[in-house]
Short mmCIF file of C-alpha atoms in Angstrom, two decimals:
data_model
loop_
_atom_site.label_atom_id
_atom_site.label_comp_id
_atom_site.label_asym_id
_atom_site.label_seq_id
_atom_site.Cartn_x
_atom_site.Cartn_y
_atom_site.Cartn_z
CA UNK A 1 -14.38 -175.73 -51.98
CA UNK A 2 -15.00 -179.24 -54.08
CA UNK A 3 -18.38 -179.05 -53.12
CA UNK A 4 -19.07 -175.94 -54.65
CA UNK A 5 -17.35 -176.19 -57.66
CA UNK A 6 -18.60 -179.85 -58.95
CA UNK A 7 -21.64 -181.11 -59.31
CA UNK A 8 -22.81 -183.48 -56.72
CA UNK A 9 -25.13 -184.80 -58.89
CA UNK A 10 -22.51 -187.09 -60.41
CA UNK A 11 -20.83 -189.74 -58.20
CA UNK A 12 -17.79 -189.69 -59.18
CA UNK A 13 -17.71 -186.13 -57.27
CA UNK A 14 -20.04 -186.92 -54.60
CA UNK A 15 -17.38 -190.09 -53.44
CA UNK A 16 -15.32 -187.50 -53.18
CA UNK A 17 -16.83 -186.01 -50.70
CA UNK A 18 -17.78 -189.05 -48.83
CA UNK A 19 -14.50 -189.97 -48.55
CA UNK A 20 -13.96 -186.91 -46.42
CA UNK A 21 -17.43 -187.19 -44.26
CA UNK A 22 -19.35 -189.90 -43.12
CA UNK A 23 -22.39 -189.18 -44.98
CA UNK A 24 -24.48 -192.29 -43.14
CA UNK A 25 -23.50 -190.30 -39.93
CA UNK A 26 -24.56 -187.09 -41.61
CA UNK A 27 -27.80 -188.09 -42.83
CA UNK A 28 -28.45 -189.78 -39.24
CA UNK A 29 -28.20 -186.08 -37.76
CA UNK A 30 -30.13 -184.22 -40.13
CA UNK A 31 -32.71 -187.00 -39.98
CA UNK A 32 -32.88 -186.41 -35.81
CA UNK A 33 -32.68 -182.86 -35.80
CA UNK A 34 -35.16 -182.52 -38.58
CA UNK A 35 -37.48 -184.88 -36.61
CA UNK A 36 -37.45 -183.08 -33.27
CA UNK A 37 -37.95 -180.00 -35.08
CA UNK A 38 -35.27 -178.17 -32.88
CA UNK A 39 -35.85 -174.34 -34.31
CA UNK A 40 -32.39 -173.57 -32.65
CA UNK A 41 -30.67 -175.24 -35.88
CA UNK A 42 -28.99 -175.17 -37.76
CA UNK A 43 -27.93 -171.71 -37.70
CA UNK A 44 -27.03 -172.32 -33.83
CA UNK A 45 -25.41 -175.91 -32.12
CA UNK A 46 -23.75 -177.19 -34.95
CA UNK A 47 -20.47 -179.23 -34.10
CA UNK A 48 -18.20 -181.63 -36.08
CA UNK A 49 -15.63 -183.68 -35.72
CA UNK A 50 -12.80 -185.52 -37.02
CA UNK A 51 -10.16 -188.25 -35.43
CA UNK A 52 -7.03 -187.02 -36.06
CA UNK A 53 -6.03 -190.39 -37.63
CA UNK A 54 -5.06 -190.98 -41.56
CA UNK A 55 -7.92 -191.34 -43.65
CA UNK A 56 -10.81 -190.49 -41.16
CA UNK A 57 -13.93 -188.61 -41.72
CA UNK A 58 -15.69 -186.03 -40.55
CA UNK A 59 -18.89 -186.69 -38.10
CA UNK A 60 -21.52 -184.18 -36.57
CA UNK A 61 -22.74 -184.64 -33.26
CA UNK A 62 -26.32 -184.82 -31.37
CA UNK A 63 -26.24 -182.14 -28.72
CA UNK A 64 -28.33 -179.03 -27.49
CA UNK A 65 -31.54 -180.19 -28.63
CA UNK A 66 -33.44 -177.97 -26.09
CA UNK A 67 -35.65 -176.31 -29.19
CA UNK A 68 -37.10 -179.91 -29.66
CA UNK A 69 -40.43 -181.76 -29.22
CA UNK A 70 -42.63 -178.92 -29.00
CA UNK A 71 -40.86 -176.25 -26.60
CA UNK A 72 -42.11 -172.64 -27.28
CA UNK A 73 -45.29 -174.16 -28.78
CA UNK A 74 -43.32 -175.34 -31.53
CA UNK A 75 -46.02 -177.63 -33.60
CA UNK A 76 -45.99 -181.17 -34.63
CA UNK A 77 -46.95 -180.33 -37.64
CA UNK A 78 -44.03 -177.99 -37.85
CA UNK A 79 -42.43 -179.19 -41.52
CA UNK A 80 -38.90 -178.77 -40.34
CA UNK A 81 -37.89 -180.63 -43.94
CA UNK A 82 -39.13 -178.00 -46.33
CA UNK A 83 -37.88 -175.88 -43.76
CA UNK A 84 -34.27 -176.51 -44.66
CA UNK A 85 -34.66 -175.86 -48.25
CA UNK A 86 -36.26 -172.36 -47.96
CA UNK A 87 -34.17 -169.51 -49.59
CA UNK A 88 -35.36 -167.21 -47.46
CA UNK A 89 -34.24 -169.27 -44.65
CA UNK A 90 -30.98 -167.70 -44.31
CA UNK A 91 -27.73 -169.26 -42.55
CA UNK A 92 -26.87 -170.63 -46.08
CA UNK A 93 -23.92 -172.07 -44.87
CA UNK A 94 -25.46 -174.31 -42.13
CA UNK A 95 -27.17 -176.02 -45.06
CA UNK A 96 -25.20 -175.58 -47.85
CA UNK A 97 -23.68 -179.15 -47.37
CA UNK A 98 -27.15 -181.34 -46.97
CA UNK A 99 -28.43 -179.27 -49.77
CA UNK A 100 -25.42 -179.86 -52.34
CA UNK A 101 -25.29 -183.70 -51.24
CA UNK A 102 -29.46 -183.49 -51.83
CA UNK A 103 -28.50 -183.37 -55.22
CA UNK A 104 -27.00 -186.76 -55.39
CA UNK A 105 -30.02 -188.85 -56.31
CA UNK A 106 -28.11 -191.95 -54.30
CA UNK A 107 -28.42 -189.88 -51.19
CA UNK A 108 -31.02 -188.93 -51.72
CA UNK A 109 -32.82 -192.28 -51.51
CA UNK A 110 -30.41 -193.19 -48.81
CA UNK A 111 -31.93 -190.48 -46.44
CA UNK A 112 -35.62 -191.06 -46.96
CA UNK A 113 -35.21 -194.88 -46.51
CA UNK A 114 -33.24 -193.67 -43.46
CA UNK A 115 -35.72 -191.73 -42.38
CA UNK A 116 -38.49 -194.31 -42.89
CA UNK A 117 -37.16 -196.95 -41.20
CA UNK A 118 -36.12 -194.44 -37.78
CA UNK A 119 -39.86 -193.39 -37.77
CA UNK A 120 -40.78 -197.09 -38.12
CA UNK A 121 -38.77 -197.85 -35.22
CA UNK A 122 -36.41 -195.84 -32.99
CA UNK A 123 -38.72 -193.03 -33.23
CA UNK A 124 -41.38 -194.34 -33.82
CA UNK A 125 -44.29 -193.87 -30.26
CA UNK A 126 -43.93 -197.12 -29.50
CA UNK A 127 -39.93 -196.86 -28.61
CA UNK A 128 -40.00 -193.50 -27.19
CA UNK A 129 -43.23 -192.91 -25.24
CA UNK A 130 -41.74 -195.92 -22.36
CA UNK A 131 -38.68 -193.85 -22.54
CA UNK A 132 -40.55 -191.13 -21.53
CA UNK A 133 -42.14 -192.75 -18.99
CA UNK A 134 -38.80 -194.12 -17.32
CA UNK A 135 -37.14 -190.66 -17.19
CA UNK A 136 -40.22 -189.00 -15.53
CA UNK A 137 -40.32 -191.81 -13.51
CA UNK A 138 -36.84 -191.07 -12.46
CA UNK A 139 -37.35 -187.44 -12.00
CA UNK A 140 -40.62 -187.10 -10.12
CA UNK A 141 -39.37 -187.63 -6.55
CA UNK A 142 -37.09 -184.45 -6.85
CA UNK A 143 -39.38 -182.28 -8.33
CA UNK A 144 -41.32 -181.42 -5.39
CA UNK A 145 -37.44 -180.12 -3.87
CA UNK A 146 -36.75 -178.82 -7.74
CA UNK A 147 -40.12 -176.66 -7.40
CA UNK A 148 -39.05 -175.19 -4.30
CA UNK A 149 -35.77 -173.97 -4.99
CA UNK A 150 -36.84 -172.20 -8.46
CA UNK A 151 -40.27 -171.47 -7.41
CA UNK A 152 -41.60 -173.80 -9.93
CA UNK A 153 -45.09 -175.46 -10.74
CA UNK A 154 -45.71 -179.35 -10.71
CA UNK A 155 -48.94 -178.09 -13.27
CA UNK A 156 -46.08 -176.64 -15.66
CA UNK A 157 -44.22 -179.49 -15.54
CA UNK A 158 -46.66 -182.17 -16.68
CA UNK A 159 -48.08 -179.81 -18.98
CA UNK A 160 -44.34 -180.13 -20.49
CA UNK A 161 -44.48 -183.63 -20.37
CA UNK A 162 -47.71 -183.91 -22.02
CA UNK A 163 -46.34 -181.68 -24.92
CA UNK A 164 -43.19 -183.77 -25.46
CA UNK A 165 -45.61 -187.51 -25.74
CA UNK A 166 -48.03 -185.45 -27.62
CA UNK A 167 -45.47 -184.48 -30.27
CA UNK A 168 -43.39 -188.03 -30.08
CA UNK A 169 -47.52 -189.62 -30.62
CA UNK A 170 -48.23 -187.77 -33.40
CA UNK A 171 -44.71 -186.81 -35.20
CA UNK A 172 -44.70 -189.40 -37.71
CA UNK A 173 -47.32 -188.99 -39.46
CA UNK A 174 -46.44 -185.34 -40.08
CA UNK A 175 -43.02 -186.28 -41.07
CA UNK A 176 -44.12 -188.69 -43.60
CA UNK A 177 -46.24 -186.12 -45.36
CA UNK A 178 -43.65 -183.09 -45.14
CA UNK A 179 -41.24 -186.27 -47.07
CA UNK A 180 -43.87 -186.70 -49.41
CA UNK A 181 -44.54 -183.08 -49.99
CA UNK A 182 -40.74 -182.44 -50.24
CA UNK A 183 -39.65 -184.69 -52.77
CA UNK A 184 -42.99 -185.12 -54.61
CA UNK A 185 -43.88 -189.17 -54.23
CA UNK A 186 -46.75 -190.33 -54.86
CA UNK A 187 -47.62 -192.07 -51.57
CA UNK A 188 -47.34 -194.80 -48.85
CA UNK A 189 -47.61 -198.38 -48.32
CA UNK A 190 -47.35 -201.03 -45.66
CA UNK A 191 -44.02 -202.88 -45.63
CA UNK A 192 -44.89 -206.12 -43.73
CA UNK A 193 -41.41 -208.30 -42.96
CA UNK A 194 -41.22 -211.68 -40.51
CA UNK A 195 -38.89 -214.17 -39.95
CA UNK A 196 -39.56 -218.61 -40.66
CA UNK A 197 -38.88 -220.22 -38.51
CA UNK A 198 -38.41 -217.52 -35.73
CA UNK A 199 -35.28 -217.25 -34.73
CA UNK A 200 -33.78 -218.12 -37.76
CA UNK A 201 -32.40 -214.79 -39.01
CA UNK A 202 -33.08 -211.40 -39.69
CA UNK A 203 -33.65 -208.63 -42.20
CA UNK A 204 -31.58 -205.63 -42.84
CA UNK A 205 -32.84 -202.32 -44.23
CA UNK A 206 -31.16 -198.94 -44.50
CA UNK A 207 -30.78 -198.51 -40.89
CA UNK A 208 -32.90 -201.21 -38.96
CA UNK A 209 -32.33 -205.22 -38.51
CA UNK A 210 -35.86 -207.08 -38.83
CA UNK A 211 -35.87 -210.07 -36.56
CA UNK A 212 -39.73 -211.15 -35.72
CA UNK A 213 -42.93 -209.56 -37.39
CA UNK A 214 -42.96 -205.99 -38.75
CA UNK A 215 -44.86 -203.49 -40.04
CA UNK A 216 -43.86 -200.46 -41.30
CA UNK A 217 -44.76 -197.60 -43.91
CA UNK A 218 -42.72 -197.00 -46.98
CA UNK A 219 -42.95 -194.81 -49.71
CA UNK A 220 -44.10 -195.73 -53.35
CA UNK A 221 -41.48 -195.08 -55.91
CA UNK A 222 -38.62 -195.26 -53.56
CA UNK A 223 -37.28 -199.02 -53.87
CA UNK A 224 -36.47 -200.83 -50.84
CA UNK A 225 -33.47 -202.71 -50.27
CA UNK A 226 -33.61 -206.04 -48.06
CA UNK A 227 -30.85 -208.38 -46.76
CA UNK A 228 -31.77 -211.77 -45.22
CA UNK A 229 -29.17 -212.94 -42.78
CA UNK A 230 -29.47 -215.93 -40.96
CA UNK A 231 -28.14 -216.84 -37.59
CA UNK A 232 -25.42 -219.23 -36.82
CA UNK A 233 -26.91 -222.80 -37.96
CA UNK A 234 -28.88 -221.62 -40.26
CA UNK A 235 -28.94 -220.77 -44.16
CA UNK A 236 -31.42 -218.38 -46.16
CA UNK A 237 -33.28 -220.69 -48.06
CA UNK A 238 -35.54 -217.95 -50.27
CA UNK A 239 -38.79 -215.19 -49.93
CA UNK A 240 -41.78 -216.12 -49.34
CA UNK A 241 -42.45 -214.41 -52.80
CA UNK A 242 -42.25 -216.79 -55.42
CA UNK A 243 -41.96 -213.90 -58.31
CA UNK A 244 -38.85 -212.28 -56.47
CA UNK A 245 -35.30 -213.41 -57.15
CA UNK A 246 -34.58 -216.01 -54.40
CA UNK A 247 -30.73 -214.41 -53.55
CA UNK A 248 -30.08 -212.75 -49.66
CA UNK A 249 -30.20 -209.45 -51.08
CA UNK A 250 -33.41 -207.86 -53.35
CA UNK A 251 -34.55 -204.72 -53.55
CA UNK A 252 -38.47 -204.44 -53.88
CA UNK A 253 -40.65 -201.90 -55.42
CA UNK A 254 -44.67 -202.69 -54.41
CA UNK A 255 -47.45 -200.54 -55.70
CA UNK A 256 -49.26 -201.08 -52.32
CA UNK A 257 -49.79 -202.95 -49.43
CA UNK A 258 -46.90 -205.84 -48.99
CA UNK A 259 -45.57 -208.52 -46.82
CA UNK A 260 -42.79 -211.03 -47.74
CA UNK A 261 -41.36 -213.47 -45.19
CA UNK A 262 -37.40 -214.10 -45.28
CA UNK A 263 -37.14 -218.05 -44.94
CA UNK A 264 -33.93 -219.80 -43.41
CA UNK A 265 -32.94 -223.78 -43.05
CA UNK A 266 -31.15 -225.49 -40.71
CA UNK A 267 -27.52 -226.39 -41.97
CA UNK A 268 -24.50 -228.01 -40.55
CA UNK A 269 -25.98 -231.49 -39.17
CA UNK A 270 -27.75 -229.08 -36.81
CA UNK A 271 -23.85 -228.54 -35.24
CA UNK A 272 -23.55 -224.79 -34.28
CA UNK A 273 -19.99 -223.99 -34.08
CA UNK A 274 -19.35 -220.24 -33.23
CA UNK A 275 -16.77 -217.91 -34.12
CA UNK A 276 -16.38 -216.64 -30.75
CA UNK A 277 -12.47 -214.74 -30.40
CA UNK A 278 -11.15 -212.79 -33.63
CA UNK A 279 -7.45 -211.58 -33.42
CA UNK A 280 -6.91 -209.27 -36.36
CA UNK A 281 -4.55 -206.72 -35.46
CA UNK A 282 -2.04 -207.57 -32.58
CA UNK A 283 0.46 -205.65 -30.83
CA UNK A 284 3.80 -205.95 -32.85
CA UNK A 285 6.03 -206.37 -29.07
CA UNK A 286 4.51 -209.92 -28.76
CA UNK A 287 3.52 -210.80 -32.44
CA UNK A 288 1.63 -214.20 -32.75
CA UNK A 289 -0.30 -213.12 -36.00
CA UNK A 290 -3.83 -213.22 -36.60
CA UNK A 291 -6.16 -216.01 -35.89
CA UNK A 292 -9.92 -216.54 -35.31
CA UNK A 293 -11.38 -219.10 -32.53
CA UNK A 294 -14.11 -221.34 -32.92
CA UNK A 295 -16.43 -222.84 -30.12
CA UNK A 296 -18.42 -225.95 -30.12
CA UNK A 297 -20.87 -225.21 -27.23
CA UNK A 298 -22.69 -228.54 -27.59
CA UNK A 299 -21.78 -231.90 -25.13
CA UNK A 300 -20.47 -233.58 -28.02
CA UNK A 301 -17.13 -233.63 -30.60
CA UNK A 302 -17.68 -231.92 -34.09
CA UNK A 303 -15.58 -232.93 -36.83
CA UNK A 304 -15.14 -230.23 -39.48
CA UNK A 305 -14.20 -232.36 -42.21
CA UNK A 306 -14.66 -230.38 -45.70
CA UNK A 307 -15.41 -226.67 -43.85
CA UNK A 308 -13.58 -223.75 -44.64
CA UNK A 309 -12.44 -219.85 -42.84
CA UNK A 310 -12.86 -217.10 -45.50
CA UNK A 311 -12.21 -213.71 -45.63
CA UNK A 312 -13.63 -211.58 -48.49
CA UNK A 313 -10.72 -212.64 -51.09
CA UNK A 314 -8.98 -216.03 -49.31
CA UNK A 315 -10.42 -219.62 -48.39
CA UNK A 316 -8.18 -221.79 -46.02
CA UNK A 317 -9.85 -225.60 -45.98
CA UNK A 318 -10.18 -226.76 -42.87
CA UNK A 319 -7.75 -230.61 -42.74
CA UNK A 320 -9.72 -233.40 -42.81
CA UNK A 321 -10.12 -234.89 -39.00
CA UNK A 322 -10.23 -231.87 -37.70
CA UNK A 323 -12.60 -231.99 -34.17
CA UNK A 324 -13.54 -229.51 -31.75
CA UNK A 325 -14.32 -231.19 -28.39
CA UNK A 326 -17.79 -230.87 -26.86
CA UNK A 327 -18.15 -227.56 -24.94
CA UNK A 328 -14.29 -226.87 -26.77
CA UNK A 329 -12.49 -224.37 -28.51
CA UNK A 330 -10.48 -224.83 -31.68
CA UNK A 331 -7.89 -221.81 -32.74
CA UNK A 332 -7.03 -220.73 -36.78
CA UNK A 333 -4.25 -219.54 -36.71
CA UNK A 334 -2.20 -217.09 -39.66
CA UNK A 335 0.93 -218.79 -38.46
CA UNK A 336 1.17 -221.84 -36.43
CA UNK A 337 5.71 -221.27 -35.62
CA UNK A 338 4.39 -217.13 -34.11
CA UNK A 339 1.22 -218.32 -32.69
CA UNK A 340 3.11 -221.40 -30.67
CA UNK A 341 5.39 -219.32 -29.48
CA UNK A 342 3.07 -216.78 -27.71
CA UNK A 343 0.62 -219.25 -26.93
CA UNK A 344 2.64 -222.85 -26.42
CA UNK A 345 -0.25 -223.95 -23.79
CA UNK A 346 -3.19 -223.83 -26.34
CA UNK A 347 -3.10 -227.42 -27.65
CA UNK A 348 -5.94 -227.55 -30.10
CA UNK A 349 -4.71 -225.23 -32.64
CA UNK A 350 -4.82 -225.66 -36.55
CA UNK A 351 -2.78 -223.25 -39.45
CA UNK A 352 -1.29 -221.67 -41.10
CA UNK A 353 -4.20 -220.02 -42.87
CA UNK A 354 -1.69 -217.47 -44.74
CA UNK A 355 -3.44 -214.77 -45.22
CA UNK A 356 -4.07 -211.82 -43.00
CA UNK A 357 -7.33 -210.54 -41.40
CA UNK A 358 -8.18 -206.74 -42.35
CA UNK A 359 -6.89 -203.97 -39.46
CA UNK A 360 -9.87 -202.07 -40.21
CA UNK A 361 -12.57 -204.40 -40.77
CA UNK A 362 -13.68 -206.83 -43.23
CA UNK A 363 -16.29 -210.11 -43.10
CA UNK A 364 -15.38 -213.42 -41.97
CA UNK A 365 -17.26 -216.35 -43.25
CA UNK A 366 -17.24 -220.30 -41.79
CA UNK A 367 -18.66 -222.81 -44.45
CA UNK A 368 -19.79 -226.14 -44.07
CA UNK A 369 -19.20 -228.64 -47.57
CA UNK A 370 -22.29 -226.92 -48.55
CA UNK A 371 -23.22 -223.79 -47.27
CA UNK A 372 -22.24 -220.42 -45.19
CA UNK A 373 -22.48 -221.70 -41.45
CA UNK A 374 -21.80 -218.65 -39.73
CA UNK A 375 -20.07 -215.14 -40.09
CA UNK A 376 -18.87 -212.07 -38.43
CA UNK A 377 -18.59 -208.62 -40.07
CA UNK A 378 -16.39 -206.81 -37.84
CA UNK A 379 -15.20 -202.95 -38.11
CA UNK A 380 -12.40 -200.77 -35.73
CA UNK A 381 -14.31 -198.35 -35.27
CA UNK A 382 -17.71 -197.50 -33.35
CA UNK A 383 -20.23 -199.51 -32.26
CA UNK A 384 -17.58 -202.38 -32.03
CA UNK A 385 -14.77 -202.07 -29.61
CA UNK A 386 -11.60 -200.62 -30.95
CA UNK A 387 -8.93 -201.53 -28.57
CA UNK A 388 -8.46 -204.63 -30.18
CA UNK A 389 -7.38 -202.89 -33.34
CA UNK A 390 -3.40 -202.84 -32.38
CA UNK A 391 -4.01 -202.52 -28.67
CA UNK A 392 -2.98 -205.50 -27.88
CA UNK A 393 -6.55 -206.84 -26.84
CA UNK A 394 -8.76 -209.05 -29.38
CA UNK A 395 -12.24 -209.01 -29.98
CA UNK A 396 -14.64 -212.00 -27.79
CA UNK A 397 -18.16 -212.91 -28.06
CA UNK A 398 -19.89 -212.08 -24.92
CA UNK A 399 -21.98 -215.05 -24.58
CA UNK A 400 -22.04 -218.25 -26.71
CA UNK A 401 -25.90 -217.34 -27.34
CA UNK A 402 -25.60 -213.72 -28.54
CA UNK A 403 -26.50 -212.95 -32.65
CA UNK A 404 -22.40 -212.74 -33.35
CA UNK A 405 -23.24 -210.61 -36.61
CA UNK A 406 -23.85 -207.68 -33.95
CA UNK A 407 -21.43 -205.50 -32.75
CA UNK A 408 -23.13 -205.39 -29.41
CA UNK A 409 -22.34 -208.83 -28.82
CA UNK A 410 -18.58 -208.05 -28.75
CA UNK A 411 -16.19 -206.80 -25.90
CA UNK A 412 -12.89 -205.81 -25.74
CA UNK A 413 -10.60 -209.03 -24.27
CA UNK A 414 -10.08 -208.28 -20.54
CA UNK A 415 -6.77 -209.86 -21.26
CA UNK A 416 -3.69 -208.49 -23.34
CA UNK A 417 -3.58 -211.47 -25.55
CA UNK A 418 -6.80 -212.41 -25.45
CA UNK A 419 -7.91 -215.98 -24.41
CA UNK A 420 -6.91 -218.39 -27.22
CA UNK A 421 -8.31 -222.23 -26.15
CA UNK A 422 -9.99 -220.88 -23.52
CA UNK A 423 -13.32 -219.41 -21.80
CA UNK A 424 -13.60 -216.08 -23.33
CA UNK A 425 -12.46 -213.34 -20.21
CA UNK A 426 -15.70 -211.33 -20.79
CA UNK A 427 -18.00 -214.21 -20.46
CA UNK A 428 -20.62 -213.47 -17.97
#
């Protein structure tokens, strides 16, 4: 009903609406379905969801995609885009949403640098087609008992799979044109991104993180946003671009052809302390307030004179003296009285830090005297765990040498508690 009586080109009204659905999830299904052109949508297999929690959104999900990659000699040049906005289409309803929000000219942008950077990488031929491979590969020594129950035809069946890597081959290229042809842009470029010294960091887009050399097409007129993140130990120290702004985040606009290298610098006295065990939300039975571990996993002592925790509005200064034994643990702690008396074995402890770590996400920063050392941007909700997120649990790094800025480098404690001061319980 809001939709269709305000204007969604304004975003005042279409924040509205995405604070009722999760439009990045949104655009992420259109984006597949339109891909696989899967002729059985939208006017059939459309389902949605909602938690039934305060404040949560709605979500679409993935499923029934039988329609897809060329079955019923569905082409790959099929424009499955252009489909969607066809009058004569019918089954208004199924796409009366995605049109209305196409009207936004922030979403707009939003879902064709989403849908660049998915046929760059996660569906692009050289991500699928070994996917392929290992599910055939996984299927081929029952086909021969498959065959004989239904009477089928090995012939049929690699003529199938020779449709699906012919369309998964040949897909983007068609895509890019039906994006061009649908919102009128005036072409493509190569988007060449790498990473100095390896290792060092990464670069974010819309839905991809850059961390080695990259190339990927782009579309001219449709501004790219980048966000250089380095890994713990390191700072971003500029682009290899002299005429760009030298800040983490920049948004580039090329006529043509470009490549621009994210560069990062060692910081810290080449120290790498971690932050390896967030609590942020505990159980309120056995309260011992929130507090973030660090780990030194080098053989010897760091002293943290002059470093500081932050959250996105708070600073707590680390004392002066302050040491984290080699291969050692030091715990931050909200409250030092509550966290004592949950925890009166963990010895190394330091506090109170007085202010309170977000239950449903937020970004927490360690600084060095002179730069951002490390950081973790955690969330409750999926991709990172959500037990931890009153449960009772807290949130530990996997392993010591995992990119902490990633959600899949997380687990769920194994212990109600977690393991403050000590080897993390889901350590391999």
């Amino acid at each position: 009903d809001y939709l269709r009586s305000h204007d969604m080109s304004d975003d005042v009204h279409f924040d509205v609406i995405a604070s009722m659905v999760d439009v990045d999830n949104y655009a992420n299904y259109f984006t597949h379905q339109i891909w696989a052109n899967n002729t059985d949508w939208p006017q059939n297999n459309m389902k949605f969801w909602r938690s039934k929690e305060v404040g949560s959104k709605w979500r679409w999900l993935l499923y029934d995609t039988d329609f897809g990659l060329g079955l019923f000699g569905g082409p790959v040049t099929a424009n499955s885009l252009t489909r969607l906005f066809n009058p004569n289409l019918g089954n208004y309803y199924a796409r009366e949403l995605f049109l209305e929000l196409m009207e936004n000219d922030g979403f707009k942008r939003d879902f064709i640098l989403r849908y660049a950077d998915l046929l760059n990488t996660s569906l692009s031929p050289g991500t699928l087609l070994p996917v392929v491979d290992e599910v055939e590969a996984s299927l081929i020594q029952d086909i021969p008992d498959h065959h004989l129950l239904w009477n089928g035809s090995f012939t049929f069946w690699q003529s199938h799979m020779s449709t699906i890597r012919d369309f998964i081959t040949n897909r983007p290229t068609h895509c890019r044109d039906h994006v061009r042809f649908q919102f009128q842009l005036a072409g493509m470029y190569d988007l060449s991104l790498d990473i100095s010294p390896p290792a060092a960091g990464r670069v974010r887009l819309k839905v991809a993180d850059i961390d080695s050399a990259f190339t990927g097409t782009y579309f001219l007129g449709v501004p790219v946003h980048l966000e250089a993140i380095p890994s713990s130990g390191f700072a971003f120290s500029g682009w290899s671009d002299p005429s760009v702004a030298q800040t983490p985040e920049l948004d580039i606009d090329p006529s043509g052809a470009y490549s621009i290298t994210a560069q990062f610098t060692p910081v810290g006295g080449g120290v790498n302390i971690i932050l390896n065990e967030l609590q942020y939300n505990p159980a309120r039975a056995s309260d011992p307030g929130d507090w973030v571990e660090l780990y030194n996993p080098s053989t010897a002592p760091v002293t943290l004179d002059g470093w500081e925790l932050r959250d996105e509005d708070n600073v707590y200064v680390i004392p002066t003296g302050t040491v984290i034994p080699a291969v050692g643990h030091l715990v931050v702690c909200r409250d030092l009285a509550s966290f004592g008396a949950e925890f009166p074995a963990v010895s190394n402890v330091i506090g109170g830090f007085g202010f309170g770590l977000s239950g449903s996400g937020e970004r927490i920063e360690l600084h060095t005297p002179t730069s951002l050392h490390d950081f973790v941007e955690y969330d409750d909700e999926l991709p990172w765990p959500t037990g931890p997120d009153g449960g009772g649990t807290t949130l530990e790094l996997i392993d010591a040498g995992d990119d902490n800025s990633l959600a899949a480098s997380w687990a769920e404690s194994f212990v109600q508690g977690g393991t403050p001061g000590e080897a993390n319980s889901v350590s391999p």
